Coordinates of C-alpha atoms in Angstrom, one line a residue:
Chain A
M4 CA -78.5 10.1 37.1
D5 CA -75.9 7.9 36.2
T6 CA -73.5 9.9 38.9
M7 CA -76.3 9.7 41.5
T8 CA -76.8 5.6 41.3
T9 CA -72.9 5.3 41.6
I10 CA -72.7 7.7 44.7
L11 CA -75.8 6.4 46.3
Q12 CA -74.6 2.6 46.0
P13 CA -71.1 2.1 44.9
D14 CA -70.6 -1.3 46.5
H15 CA -74.0 -2.3 46.4
A16 CA -73.8 -3.7 42.7
T17 CA -72.3 -7.0 44.1
I18 CA -74.9 -7.9 46.7
P19 CA -76.9 -10.7 45.0
G20 CA -80.7 -10.2 44.4
V21 CA -80.0 -6.3 44.1
S22 CA -80.9 -5.3 40.8
T23 CA -78.9 -2.2 39.3
P24 CA -78.9 -0.2 36.2
A25 CA -78.1 -2.2 33.2
K26 CA -74.8 0.0 32.6
S27 CA -72.9 -1.1 35.8
R28 CA -70.6 -3.9 36.1
A29 CA -72.6 -6.3 37.9
A30 CA -75.3 -6.4 35.3
R31 CA -73.2 -7.6 32.5
R32 CA -72.4 -10.6 35.0
V33 CA -76.2 -11.4 35.3
H34 CA -76.7 -11.8 31.8
G35 CA -73.9 -14.4 30.7
L36 CA -70.4 -14.7 31.6
S37 CA -68.3 -12.1 33.5
D38 CA -65.8 -9.7 31.5
R39 CA -63.0 -11.1 32.9
A40 CA -64.2 -14.8 32.1
I41 CA -64.7 -13.8 28.6
A42 CA -61.4 -12.1 28.4
W43 CA -59.6 -15.1 29.2
L44 CA -61.3 -17.5 27.5
F45 CA -61.0 -15.5 24.2
V46 CA -57.3 -14.9 24.8
A47 CA -56.6 -18.5 26.0
P48 CA -56.7 -20.5 22.8
T49 CA -54.3 -18.1 20.9
I50 CA -51.8 -18.3 23.7
A51 CA -52.1 -22.3 23.9
L52 CA -51.7 -22.6 20.4
L53 CA -48.5 -20.2 20.3
L54 CA -47.2 -22.1 23.4
A55 CA -47.9 -25.6 21.8
I56 CA -46.3 -24.5 18.2
N57 CA -43.6 -21.7 19.2
I58 CA -42.5 -21.9 22.9
F59 CA -42.5 -25.7 23.3
P60 CA -40.5 -26.3 20.5
L61 CA -38.2 -23.4 21.4
I62 CA -37.6 -25.2 24.9
W63 CA -36.8 -28.2 23.3
M64 CA -34.5 -26.9 20.6
I65 CA -32.6 -25.1 24.0
R66 CA -32.2 -28.4 25.4
L67 CA -31.1 -30.3 21.9
S68 CA -28.4 -27.3 21.7
F69 CA -26.3 -29.0 24.4
T70 CA -26.3 -32.3 23.1
N71 CA -24.8 -34.4 20.4
L72 CA -27.6 -35.5 18.5
N73 CA -27.2 -36.3 15.1
L74 CA -30.6 -37.7 13.3
S75 CA -28.5 -39.5 10.7
M76 CA -26.8 -41.3 13.5
S77 CA -29.5 -41.6 16.2
Y78 CA -28.4 -45.1 17.4
L79 CA -25.6 -42.9 19.2
P80 CA -26.6 -42.4 22.9
L81 CA -27.7 -39.1 23.5
R82 CA -25.0 -37.1 25.0
F83 CA -25.0 -33.8 27.1
V84 CA -21.9 -31.6 25.6
G85 CA -22.5 -28.6 27.8
L86 CA -21.8 -25.5 25.7
D87 CA -19.7 -27.3 23.3
N88 CA -22.0 -26.8 20.2
F89 CA -21.8 -22.9 20.8
R90 CA -18.0 -23.1 21.5
D91 CA -17.6 -24.8 18.1
I92 CA -19.9 -22.7 16.4
L93 CA -18.0 -19.4 17.6
A94 CA -14.8 -20.9 16.9
D95 CA -15.5 -21.6 13.3
E96 CA -14.2 -19.5 10.6
D97 CA -16.9 -20.5 8.5
V98 CA -19.8 -19.4 10.6
W99 CA -18.0 -16.1 10.7
F100 CA -18.0 -16.1 7.0
R101 CA -21.6 -16.9 6.6
L102 CA -22.5 -14.0 9.1
Q103 CA -20.2 -11.7 7.2
T104 CA -22.1 -12.4 4.0
T105 CA -25.3 -12.0 5.6
A106 CA -24.6 -8.7 6.9
Q107 CA -23.0 -7.7 3.6
F108 CA -26.4 -8.6 2.2
V109 CA -28.5 -7.0 4.6
I110 CA -26.6 -4.0 4.5
S111 CA -26.4 -3.4 0.7
S112 CA -30.0 -4.7 0.1
V113 CA -31.8 -2.2 2.7
T114 CA -29.6 0.6 1.7
L115 CA -30.7 0.1 -1.9
Q116 CA -34.4 -0.6 -1.0
V117 CA -34.4 2.5 1.2
V118 CA -33.1 4.7 -1.6
V119 CA -35.4 3.5 -4.4
G120 CA -38.2 3.2 -2.0
F121 CA -37.8 6.5 -0.9
G122 CA -37.4 8.3 -4.1
L123 CA -40.4 6.6 -5.4
A124 CA -42.4 7.8 -2.5
L125 CA -41.6 11.2 -3.1
L126 CA -42.4 11.0 -6.7
I127 CA -45.8 9.1 -6.1
N128 CA -47.0 11.9 -3.5
R129 CA -46.6 14.4 -6.3
Q130 CA -50.1 12.9 -7.3
F131 CA -49.8 12.8 -10.9
R132 CA -52.9 11.3 -13.0
G133 CA -53.0 7.9 -12.6
H134 CA -50.7 7.5 -9.8
S135 CA -52.9 4.9 -7.9
F136 CA -53.0 2.7 -10.8
W137 CA -48.9 2.6 -11.4
T138 CA -48.6 2.3 -7.5
T139 CA -50.6 -1.0 -7.5
I140 CA -48.3 -2.3 -10.4
I141 CA -45.4 -1.5 -8.4
L142 CA -46.7 -3.1 -5.2
L143 CA -47.1 -6.3 -6.8
P144 CA -43.7 -8.1 -6.2
M145 CA -44.1 -8.0 -2.7
M146 CA -47.4 -9.9 -2.5
L147 CA -45.6 -12.8 -4.3
S148 CA -44.3 -15.9 -3.0
P149 CA -40.6 -15.5 -2.6
A150 CA -39.9 -18.8 -3.7
V151 CA -41.8 -18.4 -7.2
V152 CA -39.9 -15.1 -7.7
G153 CA -36.6 -16.6 -6.9
N154 CA -37.6 -19.6 -9.3
F155 CA -38.8 -17.3 -12.3
W156 CA -36.0 -15.1 -11.8
T157 CA -33.8 -18.0 -12.3
L158 CA -35.2 -18.4 -16.1
L159 CA -35.0 -14.7 -16.5
L160 CA -31.5 -15.0 -15.7
Q161 CA -30.1 -17.4 -17.5
P162 CA -27.3 -16.6 -19.8
Q163 CA -28.5 -17.9 -22.9
I164 CA -32.3 -18.2 -23.0
G165 CA -33.1 -15.4 -20.2
P166 CA -34.0 -12.0 -21.3
F167 CA -31.9 -10.3 -18.7
N168 CA -28.6 -10.8 -20.3
H169 CA -29.8 -10.1 -23.8
L170 CA -31.3 -6.4 -22.6
I171 CA -27.6 -6.0 -20.7
S172 CA -26.0 -6.5 -23.8
L173 CA -28.3 -4.1 -26.0
F174 CA -27.3 -1.3 -23.6
T175 CA -23.4 -2.3 -23.0
G176 CA -22.7 -4.4 -25.7
V177 CA -21.1 -7.3 -23.8
P178 CA -22.0 -10.4 -25.1
P179 CA -25.0 -12.1 -23.3
S180 CA -23.4 -15.7 -22.7
S181 CA -20.1 -14.2 -21.5
F182 CA -21.7 -13.6 -17.9
S183 CA -23.8 -15.5 -15.6
M184 CA -25.7 -13.4 -12.8
T185 CA -26.4 -16.4 -10.6
G186 CA -23.2 -18.7 -11.6
Q187 CA -20.3 -16.2 -11.2
V188 CA -18.9 -15.4 -7.5
S189 CA -18.4 -11.5 -8.5
L190 CA -22.1 -11.2 -9.8
A191 CA -24.1 -13.8 -7.6
P192 CA -24.3 -11.8 -4.5
W193 CA -25.3 -8.7 -6.4
T194 CA -28.2 -10.4 -8.0
I195 CA -29.6 -11.5 -5.1
V196 CA -29.4 -7.8 -3.7
L197 CA -31.1 -6.9 -7.1
V198 CA -34.0 -9.4 -7.0
D199 CA -34.6 -8.5 -3.3
T200 CA -34.8 -5.0 -4.1
W201 CA -37.1 -5.5 -7.2
M202 CA -39.4 -7.4 -4.7
W203 CA -39.0 -5.4 -1.6
A204 CA -38.6 -1.6 -2.5
P205 CA -42.2 -1.4 -2.7
Y206 CA -42.6 -1.9 0.7
V207 CA -40.2 1.0 1.6
M208 CA -42.3 3.0 -0.6
L209 CA -45.7 2.4 0.9
I210 CA -44.1 2.8 4.4
C211 CA -42.5 6.2 3.4
L212 CA -45.8 7.4 1.6
A213 CA -47.5 6.9 4.8
G214 CA -44.8 9.0 6.5
L215 CA -45.1 11.9 4.0
R216 CA -49.1 12.0 4.1
S217 CA -48.6 12.2 8.0
I218 CA -46.9 15.5 7.8
P219 CA -49.4 18.3 8.6
D220 CA -49.8 20.8 5.8
Y221 CA -49.4 23.9 7.7
I222 CA -45.6 23.3 8.3
Y223 CA -45.4 23.6 4.8
E224 CA -47.3 26.4 4.7
A225 CA -45.5 28.2 7.5
A226 CA -42.1 27.3 5.7
E227 CA -43.2 29.0 2.6
V228 CA -44.1 32.1 4.1
D229 CA -40.4 32.0 5.6
R230 CA -39.3 31.6 2.1
A231 CA -37.5 28.5 2.6
S232 CA -36.1 26.6 -0.4
A233 CA -37.3 23.3 -1.5
W234 CA -34.3 21.8 -0.7
R235 CA -34.3 23.4 2.8
Q236 CA -37.8 22.1 3.3
F237 CA -36.9 18.7 2.4
W238 CA -34.0 18.5 4.9
S239 CA -35.4 20.2 7.8
I240 CA -39.3 19.2 7.2
T241 CA -39.8 16.3 5.1
L242 CA -37.0 13.9 6.1
P243 CA -37.0 14.4 9.8
M244 CA -40.6 13.8 9.9
T245 CA -40.5 10.6 8.1
V246 CA -37.3 9.2 10.0
P247 CA -39.7 6.9 12.5
F248 CA -41.5 5.4 9.6
L249 CA -38.0 5.1 7.4
M250 CA -36.6 3.4 10.6
L251 CA -39.8 1.0 10.5
A252 CA -39.1 0.0 7.2
V253 CA -35.1 -0.3 7.7
L254 CA -35.9 -2.6 10.7
F255 CA -38.6 -5.0 9.3
R256 CA -36.4 -5.2 6.2
A257 CA -33.3 -5.8 8.1
I258 CA -35.0 -8.7 10.3
E259 CA -36.7 -10.4 6.9
N260 CA -33.1 -10.2 5.1
F261 CA -31.4 -11.6 8.1
K262 CA -33.4 -14.6 7.9
M263 CA -34.0 -14.7 4.1
F264 CA -34.0 -18.3 3.1
D265 CA -36.7 -19.3 0.3
M266 CA -35.7 -16.5 -2.3
V267 CA -32.0 -17.4 -2.2
N268 CA -32.6 -21.0 -1.8
L269 CA -34.0 -21.1 -5.3
L270 CA -32.0 -18.3 -6.9
T271 CA -28.4 -19.8 -6.1
S272 CA -29.1 -22.2 -3.5
G273 CA -25.9 -20.4 -1.5
G274 CA -23.7 -20.8 -4.5
P275 CA -21.7 -20.7 -6.6
G276 CA -19.3 -22.1 -4.1
S277 CA -20.7 -20.8 -0.9
T278 CA -20.6 -17.0 -2.0
T279 CA -24.3 -16.5 -1.2
E280 CA -24.7 -18.8 1.5
L281 CA -26.7 -16.8 4.1
V282 CA -26.8 -17.9 7.6
S283 CA -30.1 -19.4 7.4
I284 CA -28.8 -21.5 4.1
S285 CA -25.9 -23.0 6.0
L286 CA -28.5 -23.5 9.0
K287 CA -30.8 -25.7 6.7
R288 CA -27.9 -27.6 5.5
A289 CA -26.5 -28.3 9.0
A290 CA -29.9 -29.2 10.1
F291 CA -31.6 -31.1 7.2
E292 CA -28.6 -32.5 5.1
K293 CA -26.2 -33.2 7.7
W294 CA -28.6 -34.0 10.2
R295 CA -26.3 -32.1 13.1
T296 CA -29.1 -31.4 15.3
G297 CA -27.7 -30.5 18.3
Y298 CA -24.8 -28.3 16.6
S299 CA -27.7 -26.7 14.2
S300 CA -29.9 -25.9 17.2
A301 CA -27.1 -23.9 18.6
L302 CA -26.7 -21.9 15.2
A303 CA -30.5 -21.8 15.4
I304 CA -30.7 -20.2 18.8
I305 CA -27.8 -17.6 18.0
L306 CA -30.1 -16.5 14.9
F307 CA -33.4 -16.5 17.1
V308 CA -31.9 -14.3 20.1
T309 CA -30.7 -12.0 17.3
V310 CA -34.2 -11.9 15.4
F311 CA -35.8 -11.4 18.8
G312 CA -33.5 -8.3 19.8
A313 CA -34.5 -6.5 16.6
A314 CA -38.0 -7.4 17.0
N315 CA -37.9 -5.8 20.0
I316 CA -37.0 -2.5 18.6
Y317 CA -39.3 -3.0 15.8
V318 CA -42.2 -2.8 18.4
K319 CA -40.7 0.1 20.1
T320 CA -40.7 1.9 16.9
L321 CA -44.2 0.6 15.5
N322 CA -45.4 2.3 19.2
K323 CA -43.6 5.5 18.1
V324 CA -45.0 5.6 14.8
K325 CA -48.5 5.0 16.4
Q326 CA -48.4 8.0 18.9
R327 CA -48.1 10.3 16.3
Chain B
M75 CA -56.7 27.6 7.7
T76 CA -58.8 24.8 6.1
A77 CA -56.6 21.8 6.9
A78 CA -59.3 19.2 5.9
A79 CA -59.9 21.0 2.5
T80 CA -56.1 20.8 1.7
R81 CA -55.2 17.5 3.2
S82 CA -55.3 15.4 -0.3
T83 CA -51.8 16.9 -1.1
A84 CA -48.8 17.3 1.1
H85 CA -47.8 20.3 -0.7
S86 CA -51.0 22.4 -0.7
I87 CA -49.6 26.0 -1.3
V88 CA -46.4 24.4 -2.6
E89 CA -48.4 22.5 -5.2
A90 CA -46.1 21.1 -7.7
S91 CA -45.8 22.6 -11.0
P92 CA -47.5 20.5 -14.1
R93 CA -43.8 19.9 -15.4
A94 CA -42.7 18.5 -12.1
K95 CA -45.8 16.3 -11.9
A96 CA -45.2 15.1 -15.6
F97 CA -41.5 14.4 -14.7
A98 CA -42.4 12.5 -11.5
G99 CA -45.1 10.6 -13.5
G100 CA -42.8 9.7 -16.1
L101 CA -40.3 8.3 -13.7
V102 CA -42.9 6.2 -11.8
I103 CA -44.1 4.8 -14.8
L104 CA -40.8 3.8 -16.1
Y105 CA -40.2 1.9 -12.6
A106 CA -43.7 0.2 -12.9
V107 CA -42.9 -0.8 -16.4
I108 CA -39.6 -2.3 -15.3
T109 CA -41.6 -4.1 -12.3
I110 CA -44.0 -5.6 -14.6
L111 CA -41.6 -6.9 -17.2
P112 CA -40.4 -10.1 -15.6
L113 CA -43.8 -10.7 -14.7
L114 CA -45.0 -10.4 -18.3
W115 CA -42.1 -12.6 -19.4
I116 CA -43.4 -15.3 -17.5
V117 CA -46.9 -15.3 -18.5
A118 CA -45.6 -15.2 -22.0
T119 CA -43.4 -18.0 -21.6
A120 CA -46.5 -20.3 -20.2
F121 CA -47.8 -19.8 -23.8
K122 CA -44.4 -20.8 -25.7
S123 CA -43.3 -24.2 -27.0
Q124 CA -40.6 -25.8 -25.2
S125 CA -38.2 -25.1 -28.3
D126 CA -39.0 -21.2 -28.3
A127 CA -38.9 -21.3 -24.6
I128 CA -35.3 -22.0 -24.7
A129 CA -34.4 -20.4 -28.0
Y130 CA -31.2 -18.2 -28.3
P131 CA -31.8 -15.5 -28.6
P132 CA -34.8 -15.4 -26.3
K133 CA -37.9 -14.7 -28.6
V134 CA -40.4 -11.9 -28.0
I135 CA -42.5 -12.7 -30.9
F136 CA -43.7 -16.6 -30.8
E137 CA -46.6 -18.7 -32.0
P138 CA -48.4 -19.3 -28.7
T139 CA -49.6 -22.7 -27.8
L140 CA -51.1 -24.4 -24.6
E141 CA -48.5 -27.1 -24.8
G142 CA -47.1 -25.8 -21.5
Y143 CA -50.5 -26.0 -19.6
V144 CA -51.0 -29.6 -21.1
N145 CA -47.5 -30.4 -19.7
L146 CA -48.2 -28.9 -16.5
F147 CA -51.3 -31.0 -16.1
T148 CA -50.2 -34.6 -17.6
V149 CA -47.6 -37.3 -17.2
R150 CA -46.5 -38.2 -20.7
T151 CA -44.4 -41.2 -22.3
R152 CA -42.3 -40.7 -25.3
Q153 CA -43.3 -43.2 -28.2
T154 CA -41.9 -44.1 -31.5
P155 CA -43.4 -42.5 -34.6
D156 CA -44.8 -46.0 -35.9
F157 CA -46.7 -46.5 -32.4
I158 CA -48.4 -43.2 -32.9
A159 CA -49.1 -43.6 -36.3
K160 CA -51.2 -46.9 -35.3
L161 CA -52.9 -45.1 -32.5
P162 CA -56.7 -44.4 -33.2
P163 CA -57.1 -40.3 -34.1
P164 CA -56.9 -38.2 -31.1
E165 CA -59.8 -37.4 -29.5
T166 CA -59.2 -34.1 -27.9
W167 CA -57.0 -31.3 -28.8
Y168 CA -54.6 -31.9 -26.0
D169 CA -54.1 -35.5 -27.0
K170 CA -53.2 -34.1 -30.8
L171 CA -50.8 -31.4 -29.2
V172 CA -49.3 -34.1 -27.5
R173 CA -48.7 -36.4 -30.4
K174 CA -47.1 -33.9 -32.4
R175 CA -44.1 -34.4 -30.2
D176 CA -44.3 -38.1 -30.6
M177 CA -45.7 -38.2 -27.1
V178 CA -49.1 -40.2 -25.3
I179 CA -50.6 -38.9 -22.4
A180 CA -50.0 -41.5 -19.5
G181 CA -51.9 -40.3 -16.7
P182 CA -52.4 -36.7 -14.5
S183 CA -49.5 -34.9 -13.1
K184 CA -49.3 -34.3 -9.3
V185 CA -50.0 -30.2 -10.0
V186 CA -53.6 -30.7 -9.1
P187 CA -53.3 -32.4 -5.6
R188 CA -50.6 -29.9 -5.0
F189 CA -52.9 -27.1 -5.8
V190 CA -55.8 -28.7 -3.6
N191 CA -53.0 -29.2 -0.8
S192 CA -52.6 -25.2 -1.3
L193 CA -56.1 -24.4 -1.1
I194 CA -57.2 -26.7 1.9
I195 CA -53.9 -25.6 3.9
G196 CA -54.7 -22.0 3.1
F197 CA -58.3 -21.9 3.8
G198 CA -58.0 -24.1 6.8
S199 CA -55.3 -21.9 8.3
T200 CA -56.8 -18.8 7.2
F201 CA -60.2 -19.7 9.1
L202 CA -58.6 -20.6 12.1
A203 CA -56.3 -17.9 12.5
V204 CA -59.0 -15.4 11.7
F205 CA -61.5 -17.2 14.5
L206 CA -58.8 -17.1 17.2
G207 CA -57.5 -13.6 16.3
T208 CA -61.0 -11.9 16.2
L209 CA -61.8 -13.5 19.8
A210 CA -58.2 -12.4 21.0
A211 CA -58.4 -9.2 19.4
Y212 CA -61.8 -8.1 20.6
A213 CA -60.4 -9.3 24.3
F214 CA -57.4 -7.2 24.1
S215 CA -59.4 -4.1 22.5
R216 CA -62.3 -4.4 24.7
F217 CA -60.7 -5.4 28.3
R218 CA -58.2 -5.0 30.8
I219 CA -55.9 -7.4 30.4
P220 CA -52.9 -7.8 32.6
L221 CA -49.6 -7.5 30.7
A222 CA -51.8 -7.0 27.7
D223 CA -48.6 -5.0 26.1
D224 CA -46.1 -8.0 26.9
L225 CA -48.5 -10.4 25.6
L226 CA -48.9 -8.7 22.5
F227 CA -45.1 -8.4 21.8
F228 CA -45.0 -11.9 22.6
I229 CA -47.6 -12.8 20.0
L230 CA -45.9 -10.6 17.4
S231 CA -42.5 -11.8 18.2
T232 CA -43.6 -15.4 17.2
R233 CA -43.9 -14.1 13.4
M234 CA -40.4 -12.9 13.3
M235 CA -39.0 -16.1 14.0
P236 CA -36.8 -17.4 11.4
P237 CA -38.6 -20.7 10.0
V238 CA -35.6 -22.3 9.2
A239 CA -34.5 -22.0 13.0
V240 CA -37.8 -23.4 14.5
A241 CA -38.3 -26.0 11.9
I242 CA -35.9 -28.3 13.5
P243 CA -37.9 -28.8 16.8
I244 CA -41.0 -28.7 14.8
Y245 CA -40.0 -31.3 12.7
L246 CA -39.0 -33.4 15.7
M247 CA -42.2 -32.6 17.5
Y248 CA -44.4 -33.6 14.6
R249 CA -42.3 -36.7 14.1
Q250 CA -43.5 -37.8 17.8
L251 CA -47.0 -36.4 16.8
N252 CA -47.2 -38.2 13.5
L253 CA -47.8 -35.1 12.1
T254 CA -45.1 -34.3 9.7
D255 CA -46.2 -34.3 5.8
T256 CA -50.1 -33.9 6.6
R257 CA -52.5 -31.4 5.9
L258 CA -53.5 -30.8 9.6
G259 CA -49.9 -30.3 10.6
M260 CA -49.3 -27.5 8.1
I261 CA -52.7 -25.8 9.0
L262 CA -51.9 -26.1 12.7
L263 CA -48.2 -24.5 11.9
Y264 CA -49.7 -21.6 9.6
T265 CA -52.5 -20.8 11.9
A266 CA -49.9 -20.5 14.6
V267 CA -47.9 -18.1 12.2
N268 CA -51.1 -16.1 11.2
V269 CA -52.5 -15.8 14.1
S270 CA -50.3 -13.1 15.5
L271 CA -51.1 -10.9 12.6
A272 CA -54.7 -11.8 12.7
V273 CA -54.6 -10.5 16.4
W274 CA -52.6 -7.4 15.6
L275 CA -54.5 -6.2 12.5
L276 CA -57.9 -7.2 13.8
K277 CA -57.1 -5.3 17.2
G278 CA -56.8 -2.1 15.2
F279 CA -60.1 -2.4 13.5
I280 CA -61.9 -3.3 16.4
D281 CA -60.4 -0.3 18.2
E282 CA -61.7 1.9 15.7
I283 CA -65.7 0.9 16.3
P284 CA -66.8 2.8 19.2
R285 CA -67.6 1.6 22.1
E286 CA -70.8 3.1 22.8
Y287 CA -72.6 1.0 20.3
E288 CA -72.0 -2.1 22.3
E289 CA -72.4 -0.3 25.4
A290 CA -76.0 0.6 24.3
A291 CA -76.6 -2.9 23.3
L292 CA -75.7 -3.9 26.9
V293 CA -78.2 -1.5 28.1
D294 CA -80.4 -3.1 26.1
G295 CA -80.0 -6.4 27.9
Y296 CA -77.8 -8.1 25.6
T297 CA -74.9 -10.4 27.0
R298 CA -71.2 -9.5 25.7
L299 CA -71.2 -12.6 23.7
Q300 CA -74.5 -11.3 22.0
A301 CA -73.2 -7.9 21.9
L302 CA -70.0 -9.0 20.1
R303 CA -72.1 -11.2 17.5
K304 CA -74.9 -8.8 16.8
V305 CA -73.0 -5.4 17.0
V306 CA -69.1 -5.6 16.6
L307 CA -68.7 -8.4 14.2
P308 CA -71.0 -6.6 11.7
Q309 CA -69.3 -3.4 12.4
A310 CA -65.9 -5.2 11.5
V311 CA -66.8 -7.4 8.7
T312 CA -64.6 -5.2 6.0
G313 CA -61.5 -5.8 8.4
I314 CA -62.0 -9.2 9.2
A315 CA -62.3 -9.9 5.3
A316 CA -59.1 -8.0 4.8
T317 CA -57.0 -9.8 7.4
A318 CA -58.4 -13.3 6.2
I319 CA -57.0 -12.2 2.8
F320 CA -53.5 -11.3 4.3
C321 CA -53.6 -14.7 6.2
L322 CA -54.6 -16.5 3.0
I323 CA -51.9 -14.8 0.9
F324 CA -49.2 -15.8 3.5
S325 CA -49.9 -19.6 3.6
W326 CA -50.4 -19.5 0.0
N327 CA -46.9 -18.1 -0.5
E328 CA -45.1 -19.9 2.5
Y329 CA -42.1 -21.6 1.4
A330 CA -39.7 -22.5 4.0
F331 CA -42.0 -24.8 6.4
A332 CA -43.1 -26.2 3.5
V333 CA -40.2 -27.5 1.8
L334 CA -38.6 -28.6 5.2
L335 CA -41.7 -30.3 6.5
T336 CA -43.7 -31.9 3.9
S337 CA -42.2 -34.2 1.2
G338 CA -45.3 -35.6 -0.7
E339 CA -48.7 -35.7 0.9
A340 CA -49.0 -32.1 2.3
Q341 CA -46.8 -30.4 -0.3
T342 CA -48.2 -27.2 -1.3
M343 CA -47.6 -25.2 -4.5
P344 CA -44.2 -23.3 -3.7
P345 CA -42.0 -26.3 -3.3
F346 CA -43.5 -28.2 -6.0
I347 CA -43.3 -25.4 -9.1
P348 CA -39.5 -25.3 -9.2
F349 CA -39.3 -29.2 -9.9
I350 CA -41.7 -29.4 -12.6
I351 CA -39.1 -31.4 -14.6
G352 CA -39.6 -32.0 -18.4
E353 CA -37.9 -34.2 -20.8
G354 CA -34.3 -33.3 -20.8
G355 CA -34.2 -30.6 -17.7
Q356 CA -36.4 -28.4 -16.4
D357 CA -39.8 -27.9 -18.4
W358 CA -40.0 -23.8 -18.5
P359 CA -43.5 -23.1 -20.4
A360 CA -44.9 -25.8 -17.8
V361 CA -42.9 -24.0 -14.8
A362 CA -44.1 -20.6 -16.1
A363 CA -48.0 -22.0 -16.8
A364 CA -47.8 -23.2 -12.9
T365 CA -46.4 -19.7 -11.9
T366 CA -49.2 -17.9 -13.6
L367 CA -52.0 -20.1 -12.2
F368 CA -50.2 -19.6 -9.0
V369 CA -50.0 -15.9 -9.0
V370 CA -53.3 -15.1 -10.8
P371 CA -55.1 -15.0 -7.1
I372 CA -52.7 -13.1 -5.6
V373 CA -52.6 -10.2 -8.4
M374 CA -56.2 -10.1 -7.8
F375 CA -56.3 -9.8 -4.0
T376 CA -53.6 -7.1 -4.2
V377 CA -56.0 -5.0 -6.2
L378 CA -58.7 -5.7 -3.7
L379 CA -56.4 -5.0 -0.7
R380 CA -54.9 -1.8 -2.1
K381 CA -56.5 0.6 0.8
H382 CA -55.6 -2.0 3.5
L383 CA -52.1 -3.0 2.1
L384 CA -50.1 -0.8 4.4
R385 CA -52.0 -1.7 7.7
G386 CA -51.5 -5.5 6.7
I387 CA -47.9 -5.2 6.3
T388 CA -47.0 -3.1 9.2
F389 CA -49.4 -5.3 11.5
G390 CA -51.9 -2.8 11.7
A391 CA -50.0 -0.2 13.3
V392 CA -49.6 2.3 10.4
R393 CA -52.5 3.7 8.8
K394 CA -53.1 5.6 5.5

């Protein structure tokens, strides 16, 4: 019946006054707006908001990055300085040092989180009694505000009054007030890695768990028939099949850690000295303490381009995971 | 092969031995306990007196008091013991508590306005983001939109932007528009950040509702808008609720924009909590009390969201 109508009157649907079966496109237009108008009407506000609050400022920032604007000295005439800001940044050893600090933090933090997260996922996948209760507890930290987490870890890590140092001394015998996790150059970077892992290893765990559960049973059954050892099964089935999910976790954590600001700002605020000064912290200092707006805009663009590139890979990985 | 029957465990015929299960369970429980300890310490600190909170060595057993909460909600001034003695007897338990430390309550602290800011900005931006997100997600799910993939990537990429980087131009823009340190400014900003998550999540949820329901409604003479309102939305309601909670949690927890763009009027809880100062430095019991109050809704939502957590953090692409 349906095919009949389309064969008989393929183009007549748009002729005014001709009533066609309700399922055809014309009928929808008769009652209310056309699909196309609705599609645009529905998408437009979101796009408009994002253009106003993301793209417009971004363009403004690009313009500012070519100027000498300093908000604490805004009486100075605005001068276009071309690529000077970018040249200054790339020639500044300090900036390279910050990038290096950030890279070290990203690499060590993500590595630790993947090891802990994947390990936990393998354990939880055994589905022992009460596993969902314990999983929920493990997932709590990543739902908290990084700023609040940074703040309360500051208390926990106080050398004198914090419980952390006392716990360490209980196991190692090192006097609790002899070391400071956030105040010592040798320890501060590791403290950030530690707290970040406490917070985000559950994230990696959750994604790995999804990866593990996506492996069809029959593969393991076949491996069992072939008498593959548990070790062999892990290396040739479990690991390769969770890799896309692991990639997703690694990428997302790398992006987030690269732009990390809140937790570090409260935990060490870049110190001691500048041992934990990540790019975003020094960007905040340049923009909101020294008010070097032109310079910091240029730095922001470098940061932004890096994150945008990573975001691109993230979406490709997402789509890959989605296809499975 | 009955794949459906054995789906619940990954290793159906390689079912782990009870010993292996117990071992795995033990390790996981150990990790969970380590995870929860710092939080429990904070909750406990909220019930300590100032001297117990900064005791050396740290006190595990202490006499609980509500001083931290009283200090959080009030501003107090120190008085001489003579002055205190001359005052009429305290009317309330919190007056009594404060006078023990030779102090009188001078007025309310800023915590309630900050909390109210968090609520207004959180719910306002959540409502807007979910509203705009539902419309956009429906359009992306049901209609052919030119360059749909590029648009979706654009929407997602806005969430990946480092807040510190975009804060500069937004700060300048807001200064021009008189939006700095206003609730409206923060609501708009958080809506913009949240709408990306809302679109991605809701598109996933709406994709799962069979198109046939709407087709049937359209045949019955409904318009698209009626079909959306009466057929699609009721079915997407769980998804919309989950999305709303994720948006709420984001704006509730956000710190970078809040600290850079607000200074008083529109300040939310996260930038406020670390600066609760008592006499002679940080008032840890009050800070812990604020943290506890701030974290309780998040803990509740996490329990509620268990099933959707994975979706929420991967923008709806990975499902359990």
